[in-house]
Amino acid sequence: MDGGKPNLALVYQAVQALYHDPDPAGKERASVWLGELQRSMHAWEISDQLLQLKQDVESCYFAAQTMKMKIQTSFYELPQETHNALRDSLLSHIQNLKDLSPIIVTQLALAIADLALQMPSWKGCVHTLIEKYSNDVTSMPFLIEILTVLPEEVHSRSLRIGANRRTEIIEDLAYYSTTVITLLMTCVEKSGNDEKMLIKVFRCLGSWFNLGVLDSNFMANNQLLMVLFQVLQRDETSTNLHEAASDCVCSALYAIENVDTHMPLAVQLFQGVLTLETAYHMAVAREDLDKVLNYCRIFTELCETFLEITVRSPGQGMGDLRTLELLLICAGHPQYEVVEISFNFWYRLGEHLYKTNDPALHGVFRPYIQRLLHSLARHCQLDPDHEGIPEDTDDFGEFRMRVSDLVKDVIFLVGSMECFSQVQAFIRKIHPSFHRHSTHRNVLHMHL
């Protein structure tokens, strides 16, 4: 590409070649040419024209992606007096293209979010967007998409914004956060529990939890929490919706890790997660591994969040040891991928207890560690028809190595001799021919 501005017909031709040319060399030439166009000053105007003409999905996707990339990496190229026009143009494009393709909407939403973050003159962008689009049902999906990616982009490394501007943005988003949550709840009520809308709402809510700007008191009394747990309790919830709800609950639990400063919300999340045990058993009965893994992620995040309280006051209030029971129930699942999710928590628990060096406290947690070791020994068994020495490099071999590392970190709570005896008794139970003269070294080699 030379220094002049290419005509649109040539750009269309290159985009078509990129996606449809059967010759790999032709695709490569188109890719190089379009890459040069994206880096040029002409890309701003060309992208705007392509989006306006709305000729096909490919050209609109290329244009939306280019616009996002230019705003992320080359925003300095534009004079300040053009910023308002660019904003208005992008908002017009996302409204006109909202039904063409979700990936185009996402690229434009990112472009708008990145523009807002780099444009100090756009005051109260969240308020502006909600006021402009919240009364139009057809605009709601892309409005929620913008409100989802906006908090995600705050810490993006692609954006050239300083620490002061970033602080200003976070304060601004915190100020409007209750307005966003109220909008999300309104969306749920108006959509009549439409699955696609619920997924969008949960993704957006999780994004605001991740930024850490939601008011705990407001959220503790918000209906959205109730909707979240209702979705997770329902047996008929689809896999995609279940994953979105699970991700959102995990984000909420992570956001309140400093529990003492988020007490009202912490209580609601704690009680909500404890209601999911029956739903977990239903997922196991239906052999729905995706949901089982989601529940185990939630239970693990719960235990991680309340770890310090659990160690500080085991069995009291939110130090309730039912949280550990949930993880041990998961450890009983036949697929080792389930128990593996909780390993980091057990590492951290072992570390906390080792530092406290309190025999009475160790005695409280010892039975839980013993049951964990029993489950791990069962998971580390080879199949009865397995022949030869197991590989250390396959998934199962790596799992056994991680079990070995975990056992080393928690063995002090049980005592090594008691651990060996426990594993040996377990092996005798499942292999009656196993003799007493088998050495501890053989036991560990076979099972850990």
Tab-separated table of C-alpha atoms in Angstrom:
chain	number	residue	atom	x	y	z
A	1	MET	CA	0.000	0.000	0.000
A	2	ASP	CA	1.447	3.423	-0.995
A	3	GLY	CA	0.998	6.628	0.984
A	4	GLY	CA	-2.266	7.626	-0.736
A	5	LYS	CA	-5.754	6.883	0.505
A	6	PRO	CA	-7.051	3.609	-1.019
A	7	ASN	CA	-10.525	3.557	-2.556
A	8	LEU	CA	-13.229	1.531	-0.840
A	9	ALA	CA	-13.540	-0.964	-3.698
A	10	LEU	CA	-9.917	-1.974	-3.156
A	11	VAL	CA	-10.483	-2.362	0.571
A	12	TYR	CA	-13.561	-4.553	-0.022
A	13	GLN	CA	-11.536	-6.662	-2.457
A	14	ALA	CA	-8.780	-7.183	0.145
A	15	VAL	CA	-11.273	-8.087	2.889
A	16	GLN	CA	-12.979	-10.621	0.600
A	17	ALA	CA	-9.587	-12.132	-0.269
A	18	LEU	CA	-8.679	-12.344	3.431
A	19	TYR	CA	-11.780	-14.383	4.238
A	20	HIS	CA	-12.560	-16.230	0.985
A	21	ASP	CA	-9.492	-16.544	-1.267
A	22	PRO	CA	-8.782	-20.300	-1.642
A	23	ASP	CA	-5.101	-19.513	-2.316
A	24	PRO	CA	-3.115	-19.164	0.982
A	25	ALA	CA	-0.696	-16.792	-0.749
A	26	GLY	CA	-3.609	-14.541	-1.719
A	27	LYS	CA	-4.869	-14.530	1.869
A	28	GLU	CA	-1.399	-13.627	3.104
A	29	ARG	CA	-1.040	-10.721	0.638
A	30	ALA	CA	-4.466	-9.382	1.677
A	31	SER	CA	-3.556	-9.689	5.355
A	32	VAL	CA	-0.299	-7.745	4.915
A	33	TRP	CA	-2.010	-5.017	2.866
A	34	LEU	CA	-4.876	-4.628	5.353
A	35	GLY	CA	-2.393	-4.566	8.249
A	36	GLU	CA	-0.613	-1.619	6.603
A	37	LEU	CA	-3.956	0.121	6.107
A	38	GLN	CA	-4.804	-0.334	9.798
A	39	ARG	CA	-1.550	1.336	10.814
A	40	SER	CA	-2.113	4.337	8.521
A	41	MET	CA	-3.966	7.582	9.257
A	42	HIS	CA	-6.453	6.679	6.511
A	43	ALA	CA	-7.792	3.822	8.661
A	44	TRP	CA	-9.967	6.212	10.709
A	45	GLU	CA	-11.928	7.491	7.727
A	46	ILE	CA	-12.013	4.173	5.826
A	47	SER	CA	-13.358	2.289	8.876
A	48	ASP	CA	-16.028	4.916	9.460
A	49	GLN	CA	-17.157	4.676	5.820
A	50	LEU	CA	-17.248	0.861	5.826
A	51	LEU	CA	-19.411	0.855	8.956
A	52	GLN	CA	-21.720	3.446	7.463
A	53	LEU	CA	-22.190	1.492	4.208
A	54	LYS	CA	-22.882	-1.784	6.094
A	55	GLN	CA	-22.198	-3.865	2.978
A	56	ASP	CA	-21.464	-7.235	4.631
A	57	VAL	CA	-20.398	-8.860	7.909
A	58	GLU	CA	-16.733	-9.254	6.918
A	59	SER	CA	-16.118	-5.616	5.976
A	60	CYS	CA	-18.029	-4.357	9.038
A	61	TYR	CA	-16.063	-6.677	11.331
A	62	PHE	CA	-12.756	-5.518	9.813
A	63	ALA	CA	-13.828	-1.885	10.225
A	64	ALA	CA	-15.040	-2.336	13.827
A	65	GLN	CA	-11.859	-4.190	14.773
A	66	THR	CA	-9.737	-1.505	13.097
A	67	MET	CA	-11.593	1.266	14.924
A	68	LYS	CA	-11.060	-0.501	18.257
A	69	MET	CA	-7.366	-1.038	17.521
A	70	LYS	CA	-6.808	2.580	16.435
A	71	ILE	CA	-8.496	3.923	19.604
A	72	GLN	CA	-6.453	1.568	21.782
A	73	THR	CA	-3.043	2.219	20.232
A	74	SER	CA	-3.204	5.402	18.118
A	75	PHE	CA	-5.740	7.688	19.777
A	76	TYR	CA	-3.064	10.410	19.939
A	77	GLU	CA	-3.315	10.738	16.126
A	78	LEU	CA	-6.675	12.518	16.409
A	79	PRO	CA	-6.949	16.209	17.333
A	80	GLN	CA	-9.031	16.818	20.459
A	81	GLU	CA	-11.737	18.699	18.544
A	82	THR	CA	-12.604	15.484	16.623
A	83	HIS	CA	-13.270	13.364	19.761
A	84	ASN	CA	-16.947	14.274	20.135
A	85	ALA	CA	-17.629	13.517	16.456
A	86	LEU	CA	-15.899	10.134	16.794
A	87	ARG	CA	-17.984	9.307	19.873
A	88	ASP	CA	-21.243	10.229	18.143
A	89	SER	CA	-20.255	8.267	15.049
A	90	LEU	CA	-19.453	5.100	17.050
A	91	LEU	CA	-22.734	5.309	18.973
A	92	SER	CA	-24.580	5.654	15.678
A	93	HIS	CA	-22.740	2.660	14.183
A	94	ILE	CA	-23.406	0.327	17.107
A	95	GLN	CA	-27.112	1.186	16.985
A	96	ASN	CA	-27.331	0.632	13.219
A	97	LEU	CA	-25.317	-2.611	13.279
A	98	LYS	CA	-26.754	-4.156	16.453
A	99	ASP	CA	-28.561	-6.932	14.543
A	100	LEU	CA	-25.793	-7.748	12.058
A	101	SER	CA	-23.448	-9.813	14.253
A	102	PRO	CA	-22.651	-10.088	17.996
A	103	ILE	CA	-18.880	-10.015	17.351
A	104	ILE	CA	-19.224	-6.662	15.555
A	105	VAL	CA	-21.225	-5.285	18.490
A	106	THR	CA	-18.501	-6.456	20.891
A	107	GLN	CA	-15.733	-4.776	18.848
A	108	LEU	CA	-17.682	-1.510	18.695
A	109	ALA	CA	-18.528	-1.725	22.412
A	110	LEU	CA	-14.799	-2.069	23.156
A	111	ALA	CA	-14.056	0.900	20.897
A	112	ILE	CA	-16.648	3.041	22.726
A	113	ALA	CA	-15.381	1.927	26.144
A	114	ASP	CA	-11.743	2.626	25.232
A	115	LEU	CA	-12.731	6.016	23.837
A	116	ALA	CA	-14.614	6.918	27.034
A	117	LEU	CA	-11.632	5.953	29.184
A	118	GLN	CA	-9.252	8.145	27.144
A	119	MET	CA	-11.631	11.077	26.747
A	120	PRO	CA	-11.731	13.152	29.973
A	121	SER	CA	-14.153	15.595	28.348
A	122	TRP	CA	-16.820	12.853	28.190
A	123	LYS	CA	-18.074	13.343	31.736
A	124	GLY	CA	-20.428	10.766	33.256
A	125	CYS	CA	-20.317	8.477	30.209
A	126	VAL	CA	-22.288	5.744	32.036
A	127	HIS	CA	-25.101	8.170	32.835
A	128	THR	CA	-25.111	9.454	29.218
A	129	LEU	CA	-25.362	5.940	27.762
A	130	ILE	CA	-28.095	4.767	30.130
A	131	GLU	CA	-30.126	7.923	29.590
A	132	LYS	CA	-29.776	7.617	25.802
A	133	TYR	CA	-30.595	3.912	25.362
A	134	SER	CA	-32.299	2.422	28.425
A	135	ASN	CA	-35.837	3.169	27.200
A	136	ASP	CA	-35.285	1.396	23.874
A	137	VAL	CA	-35.691	-2.384	24.268
A	138	THR	CA	-33.839	-3.085	21.001
A	139	SER	CA	-30.793	-1.115	22.202
A	140	MET	CA	-30.559	-2.893	25.561
A	141	PRO	CA	-28.244	-5.761	24.453
A	142	PHE	CA	-25.532	-3.446	23.091
A	143	LEU	CA	-25.937	-1.042	26.025
A	144	ILE	CA	-25.241	-3.917	28.431
A	145	GLU	CA	-22.296	-4.997	26.240
A	146	ILE	CA	-20.734	-1.527	26.572
A	147	LEU	CA	-21.389	-1.522	30.332
A	148	THR	CA	-19.741	-4.980	30.549
A	149	VAL	CA	-16.507	-4.147	28.737
A	150	LEU	CA	-16.133	-0.657	30.266
A	151	PRO	CA	-14.993	-1.922	33.735
A	152	GLU	CA	-12.924	-4.668	32.071
A	153	GLU	CA	-10.958	-2.121	30.022
A	154	VAL	CA	-10.064	0.100	33.002
A	155	HIS	CA	-6.915	-1.925	33.689
A	156	SER	CA	-6.161	-2.750	30.040
A	157	ARG	CA	-2.469	-2.529	29.203
A	158	SER	CA	-3.335	-1.481	25.656
A	159	LEU	CA	-4.574	1.941	26.794
A	160	ARG	CA	-2.247	4.865	27.378
A	161	ILE	CA	-3.835	6.335	30.492
A	162	GLY	CA	-1.987	7.465	33.611
A	163	ALA	CA	-2.620	6.494	37.227
A	164	ASN	CA	-4.505	9.731	37.991
A	165	ARG	CA	-6.875	9.282	35.045
A	166	ARG	CA	-7.422	5.638	36.004
A	167	THR	CA	-8.311	6.669	39.583
A	168	GLU	CA	-10.691	9.316	38.240
A	169	ILE	CA	-12.389	6.700	36.020
A	170	ILE	CA	-12.813	4.197	38.872
A	171	GLU	CA	-14.336	6.893	41.106
A	172	ASP	CA	-16.713	7.859	38.298
A	173	LEU	CA	-17.773	4.231	37.721
A	174	ALA	CA	-18.261	3.709	41.462
A	175	TYR	CA	-20.530	6.767	41.562
A	176	TYR	CA	-22.809	5.356	38.819
A	177	SER	CA	-22.575	1.683	39.851
A	178	THR	CA	-25.960	1.573	41.629
A	179	THR	CA	-27.582	3.035	38.499
A	180	VAL	CA	-26.055	0.197	36.452
A	181	ILE	CA	-27.261	-2.503	38.867
A	182	THR	CA	-30.768	-1.009	38.894
A	183	LEU	CA	-30.745	-1.074	35.082
A	184	LEU	CA	-29.665	-4.748	35.080
A	185	MET	CA	-32.487	-5.690	37.448
A	186	THR	CA	-34.962	-3.841	35.228
A	187	CYS	CA	-33.651	-5.822	32.227
A	188	VAL	CA	-34.268	-9.103	34.071
A	189	GLU	CA	-37.815	-8.086	34.999
A	190	LYS	CA	-38.699	-6.889	31.500
A	191	SER	CA	-37.142	-9.850	29.675
A	192	GLY	CA	-39.173	-12.435	31.600
A	193	ASN	CA	-36.054	-14.484	32.443
A	194	ASP	CA	-34.950	-14.654	28.801
A	195	GLU	CA	-31.795	-16.790	28.797
A	196	LYS	CA	-29.690	-14.636	26.465
A	197	MET	CA	-30.520	-11.529	28.473
A	198	LEU	CA	-29.736	-13.268	31.779
A	199	ILE	CA	-26.317	-14.331	30.453
A	200	LYS	CA	-25.582	-10.730	29.414
A	201	VAL	CA	-26.773	-9.405	32.795
A	202	PHE	CA	-24.649	-11.882	34.793
A	203	ARG	CA	-21.565	-11.138	32.665
A	204	CYS	CA	-22.071	-7.418	33.223
A	205	LEU	CA	-22.640	-7.827	36.963
A	206	GLY	CA	-19.503	-9.970	37.245
A	207	SER	CA	-17.492	-7.301	35.418
A	208	TRP	CA	-18.544	-4.641	37.964
A	209	PHE	CA	-17.794	-7.012	40.867
A	210	ASN	CA	-14.317	-7.593	39.400
A	211	LEU	CA	-13.616	-3.862	39.320
A	212	GLY	CA	-14.447	-3.720	43.047
A	213	VAL	CA	-16.687	-0.650	42.951
A	214	LEU	CA	-20.096	-2.066	43.969
A	215	ASP	CA	-21.604	-0.916	47.263
A	216	SER	CA	-21.871	-3.942	49.580
A	217	ASN	CA	-24.934	-2.738	51.469
A	218	PHE	CA	-26.773	-1.970	48.240
A	219	MET	CA	-25.869	-5.342	46.707
A	220	ALA	CA	-26.761	-7.320	49.851
A	221	ASN	CA	-30.373	-6.209	49.508
A	222	ASN	CA	-30.569	-6.360	45.715
A	223	GLN	CA	-32.888	-8.806	43.940
A	224	LEU	CA	-30.154	-9.689	41.433
A	225	LEU	CA	-28.423	-11.842	44.056
A	226	MET	CA	-31.621	-13.793	44.588
A	227	VAL	CA	-32.010	-14.280	40.816
A	228	LEU	CA	-28.395	-15.532	40.615
A	229	PHE	CA	-28.923	-18.262	43.198
A	230	GLN	CA	-32.339	-19.201	41.815
A	231	VAL	CA	-30.724	-19.842	38.423
A	232	LEU	CA	-27.999	-21.976	40.055
A	233	GLN	CA	-30.584	-23.968	42.047
A	234	ARG	CA	-32.749	-24.785	39.022
A	235	ASP	CA	-32.179	-28.209	37.538
A	236	GLU	CA	-33.224	-27.110	34.029
A	237	THR	CA	-30.737	-24.216	33.765
A	238	SER	CA	-28.757	-24.491	30.519
A	239	THR	CA	-24.983	-25.040	30.534
A	240	ASN	CA	-24.180	-21.547	29.187
A	241	LEU	CA	-26.439	-19.756	31.669
A	242	HIS	CA	-25.139	-21.916	34.529
A	243	GLU	CA	-21.554	-21.003	33.656
A	244	ALA	CA	-22.370	-17.274	33.468
A	245	ALA	CA	-24.119	-17.386	36.864
A	246	SER	CA	-21.232	-19.379	38.391
A	247	ASP	CA	-18.637	-16.944	37.053
A	248	CYS	CA	-20.635	-14.065	38.532
A	249	VAL	CA	-20.884	-15.656	42.006
A	250	CYS	CA	-17.130	-16.399	41.945
A	251	SER	CA	-16.423	-12.761	41.014
A	252	ALA	CA	-18.651	-11.591	43.885
A	253	LEU	CA	-16.876	-13.864	46.372
A	254	TYR	CA	-13.465	-12.714	45.161
A	255	ALA	CA	-14.555	-9.055	45.462
A	256	ILE	CA	-15.401	-9.449	49.184
A	257	GLU	CA	-12.149	-11.194	50.149
A	258	ASN	CA	-11.656	-8.498	52.792
A	259	VAL	CA	-14.799	-9.856	54.477
A	260	ASP	CA	-14.903	-7.504	57.476
A	261	THR	CA	-15.445	-4.454	55.239
A	262	HIS	CA	-18.205	-6.167	53.196
A	263	MET	CA	-20.138	-7.900	55.952
A	264	PRO	CA	-23.776	-7.515	54.740
A	265	LEU	CA	-22.928	-8.835	51.245
A	266	ALA	CA	-20.644	-11.516	52.708
A	267	VAL	CA	-23.516	-12.904	54.793
A	268	GLN	CA	-25.847	-13.069	51.766
A	269	LEU	CA	-23.254	-14.793	49.560
A	270	PHE	CA	-22.280	-17.223	52.333
A	271	GLN	CA	-25.868	-18.281	52.933
A	272	GLY	CA	-26.626	-18.392	49.207
A	273	VAL	CA	-23.751	-20.745	48.380
A	274	LEU	CA	-24.680	-23.113	51.216
A	275	THR	CA	-28.080	-23.618	49.527
A	276	LEU	CA	-26.398	-25.126	46.432
A	277	GLU	CA	-25.470	-28.508	47.939
A	278	THR	CA	-28.693	-30.206	46.754
A	279	ALA	CA	-28.209	-28.765	43.254
A	280	TYR	CA	-24.672	-30.200	43.229
A	281	HIS	CA	-25.998	-33.686	44.078
A	282	MET	CA	-28.592	-33.366	41.285
A	283	ALA	CA	-25.835	-32.489	38.797
A	284	VAL	CA	-23.848	-35.547	39.952
A	285	ALA	CA	-26.930	-37.773	39.561
A	286	ARG	CA	-27.450	-36.450	36.019
A	287	GLU	CA	-23.724	-36.887	35.247
A	288	ASP	CA	-23.559	-33.228	34.216
A	289	LEU	CA	-19.825	-32.661	34.670
A	290	ASP	CA	-19.926	-29.030	33.494
A	291	LYS	CA	-22.321	-28.074	36.281
A	292	VAL	CA	-20.430	-30.194	38.829
A	293	LEU	CA	-17.225	-28.297	37.980
A	294	ASN	CA	-19.057	-24.970	38.268
A	295	TYR	CA	-20.400	-25.827	41.732
A	296	CYS	CA	-16.947	-26.939	42.859
A	297	ARG	CA	-15.491	-23.620	41.638
A	298	ILE	CA	-18.107	-21.750	43.681
A	299	PHE	CA	-17.543	-23.892	46.806
A	300	THR	CA	-13.771	-23.422	46.495
A	301	GLU	CA	-14.085	-19.650	46.063
A	302	LEU	CA	-16.341	-19.587	49.146
A	303	CYS	CA	-13.718	-21.433	51.204
A	304	GLU	CA	-10.908	-19.188	49.895
A	305	THR	CA	-12.843	-16.012	50.729
A	306	PHE	CA	-13.712	-17.104	54.266
A	307	LEU	CA	-10.417	-18.899	54.972
A	308	GLU	CA	-9.160	-16.478	57.622
A	309	ILE	CA	-12.502	-16.444	59.452
A	310	THR	CA	-12.636	-20.253	59.301
A	311	VAL	CA	-9.184	-20.539	60.893
A	312	ARG	CA	-9.873	-17.721	63.375
A	313	SER	CA	-13.240	-19.023	64.596
A	314	PRO	CA	-13.905	-22.537	63.243
A	315	GLY	CA	-17.511	-23.661	63.578
A	316	GLN	CA	-18.788	-20.196	64.552
A	317	GLY	CA	-20.747	-17.841	62.295
A	318	MET	CA	-19.098	-17.608	58.878
A	319	GLY	CA	-16.337	-19.889	60.151
A	320	ASP	CA	-18.977	-22.620	59.691
A	321	LEU	CA	-17.155	-25.847	58.803
A	322	ARG	CA	-19.931	-26.844	56.406
A	323	THR	CA	-17.828	-24.992	53.840
A	324	LEU	CA	-15.141	-27.696	54.164
A	325	GLU	CA	-17.826	-30.383	53.993
A	326	LEU	CA	-18.835	-29.023	50.582
A	327	LEU	CA	-15.268	-29.405	49.302
A	328	LEU	CA	-15.003	-32.930	50.701
A	329	ILE	CA	-18.278	-33.837	48.969
A	330	CYS	CA	-16.659	-32.639	45.720
A	331	ALA	CA	-13.543	-34.658	46.548
A	332	GLY	CA	-15.769	-37.734	46.513
A	333	HIS	CA	-16.680	-37.229	42.851
A	334	PRO	CA	-15.203	-39.983	40.649
A	335	GLN	CA	-13.565	-37.498	38.218
A	336	TYR	CA	-10.254	-36.254	39.636
A	337	GLU	CA	-10.651	-32.930	37.752
A	338	VAL	CA	-13.299	-31.967	40.321
A	339	VAL	CA	-11.184	-32.309	43.464
A	340	GLU	CA	-8.226	-30.690	41.676
A	341	ILE	CA	-10.110	-27.367	41.561
A	342	SER	CA	-9.892	-27.133	45.370
A	343	PHE	CA	-6.139	-27.806	45.694
A	344	ASN	CA	-5.138	-24.158	46.097
A	345	PHE	CA	-7.501	-23.784	49.048
A	346	TRP	CA	-6.073	-26.856	50.814
A	347	TYR	CA	-2.531	-25.502	50.228
A	348	ARG	CA	-3.510	-22.166	51.786
A	349	LEU	CA	-5.310	-23.826	54.710
A	350	GLY	CA	-2.213	-25.932	55.436
A	351	GLU	CA	-0.042	-22.815	55.296
A	352	HIS	CA	-2.299	-20.899	57.714
A	353	LEU	CA	-2.452	-23.774	60.195
A	354	TYR	CA	1.302	-24.368	60.008
A	355	LYS	CA	1.943	-20.713	60.882
A	356	THR	CA	-0.461	-20.741	63.859
A	357	ASN	CA	1.172	-23.850	65.356
A	358	ASP	CA	-1.817	-24.351	67.695
A	359	PRO	CA	-2.341	-28.072	68.562
A	360	ALA	CA	-5.976	-27.517	69.588
A	361	LEU	CA	-6.716	-25.760	66.286
A	362	HIS	CA	-4.890	-28.477	64.356
A	363	GLY	CA	-7.116	-31.002	66.111
A	364	VAL	CA	-10.232	-29.275	64.762
A	365	PHE	CA	-9.060	-29.553	61.148
A	366	ARG	CA	-7.296	-32.949	61.347
A	367	PRO	CA	-10.429	-35.044	60.566
A	368	TYR	CA	-11.058	-32.985	57.416
A	369	ILE	CA	-7.483	-33.472	56.207
A	370	GLN	CA	-7.720	-37.212	56.935
A	371	ARG	CA	-10.851	-37.475	54.804
A	372	LEU	CA	-9.172	-35.436	52.053
A	373	LEU	CA	-6.159	-37.784	52.047
A	374	HIS	CA	-8.475	-40.792	51.871
A	375	SER	CA	-10.184	-39.321	48.777
A	376	LEU	CA	-6.857	-38.438	47.166
A	377	ALA	CA	-5.534	-41.973	47.677
A	378	ARG	CA	-8.604	-43.303	45.854
A	379	HIS	CA	-8.195	-40.807	43.008
A	380	CYS	CA	-4.540	-41.753	42.564
A	381	GLN	CA	-5.357	-45.434	41.958
A	382	LEU	CA	-4.524	-46.810	38.547
A	383	ASP	CA	-7.241	-48.617	36.621
A	384	PRO	CA	-7.257	-52.360	37.383
A	385	ASP	CA	-6.450	-53.137	33.745
A	386	HIS	CA	-3.545	-50.642	33.573
A	387	GLU	CA	-0.282	-52.221	32.452
A	388	GLY	CA	3.262	-50.952	32.934
A	389	ILE	CA	4.615	-47.944	34.815
A	390	PRO	CA	2.383	-44.842	34.697
A	391	GLU	CA	3.670	-41.815	32.763
A	392	ASP	CA	4.424	-38.681	34.792
A	393	THR	CA	3.816	-36.414	31.795
A	394	ASP	CA	0.178	-37.163	30.935
A	395	ASP	CA	-2.759	-35.426	32.653
A	396	PHE	CA	-3.232	-38.179	35.222
A	397	GLY	CA	0.498	-38.328	35.926
A	398	GLU	CA	0.581	-34.577	36.502
A	399	PHE	CA	-2.438	-34.865	38.795
A	400	ARG	CA	-0.640	-37.496	40.886
A	401	MET	CA	2.402	-35.198	41.151
A	402	ARG	CA	0.176	-32.349	42.355
A	403	VAL	CA	-1.382	-34.698	44.916
A	404	SER	CA	2.109	-35.554	46.104
A	405	ASP	CA	2.907	-31.835	46.543
A	406	LEU	CA	-0.356	-31.242	48.415
A	407	VAL	CA	0.216	-34.177	50.760
A	408	LYS	CA	3.651	-32.767	51.646
A	409	ASP	CA	1.992	-29.465	52.601
A	410	VAL	CA	-0.710	-30.910	54.870
A	411	ILE	CA	0.948	-34.061	56.231
A	412	PHE	CA	2.036	-32.276	59.432
A	413	LEU	CA	-1.615	-32.116	60.523
A	414	VAL	CA	-2.047	-35.889	60.389
A	415	GLY	CA	1.481	-37.214	60.965
A	416	SER	CA	3.370	-39.197	58.347
A	417	MET	CA	3.052	-42.600	60.059
A	418	GLU	CA	-0.687	-42.184	60.508
A	419	CYS	CA	-0.967	-41.128	56.862
A	420	PHE	CA	0.934	-44.223	55.701
A	421	SER	CA	-1.193	-46.450	57.889
A	422	GLN	CA	-4.356	-44.846	56.534
A	423	VAL	CA	-3.305	-45.336	52.913
A	424	GLN	CA	-2.160	-48.906	53.633
A	425	ALA	CA	-5.499	-49.734	55.291
A	426	PHE	CA	-7.311	-48.256	52.302
A	427	ILE	CA	-5.277	-50.384	49.874
A	428	ARG	CA	-5.954	-53.536	51.911
A	429	LYS	CA	-9.651	-52.748	51.755
A	430	ILE	CA	-9.680	-52.599	47.961
A	431	HIS	CA	-6.886	-55.166	47.403
A	432	PRO	CA	-7.285	-57.978	49.997
A	433	SER	CA	-4.154	-59.674	48.650
A	434	PHE	CA	-2.003	-56.706	49.722
A	435	HIS	CA	0.360	-57.963	52.505
A	436	ARG	CA	1.656	-56.256	55.591
A	437	HIS	CA	5.276	-56.654	54.527
A	438	SER	CA	4.745	-54.172	51.639
A	439	THR	CA	6.956	-51.206	52.434
A	440	HIS	CA	5.732	-47.668	52.911
A	441	ARG	CA	7.904	-46.743	49.939
A	442	ASN	CA	5.943	-49.132	47.731
A	443	VAL	CA	2.651	-47.737	49.018
A	444	LEU	CA	3.650	-44.204	48.113
A	445	HIS	CA	5.081	-45.229	44.757
A	446	MET	CA	1.866	-47.034	43.842
A	447	HIS	CA	-0.537	-44.336	44.969
A	448	LEU	CA	1.185	-40.970	45.202
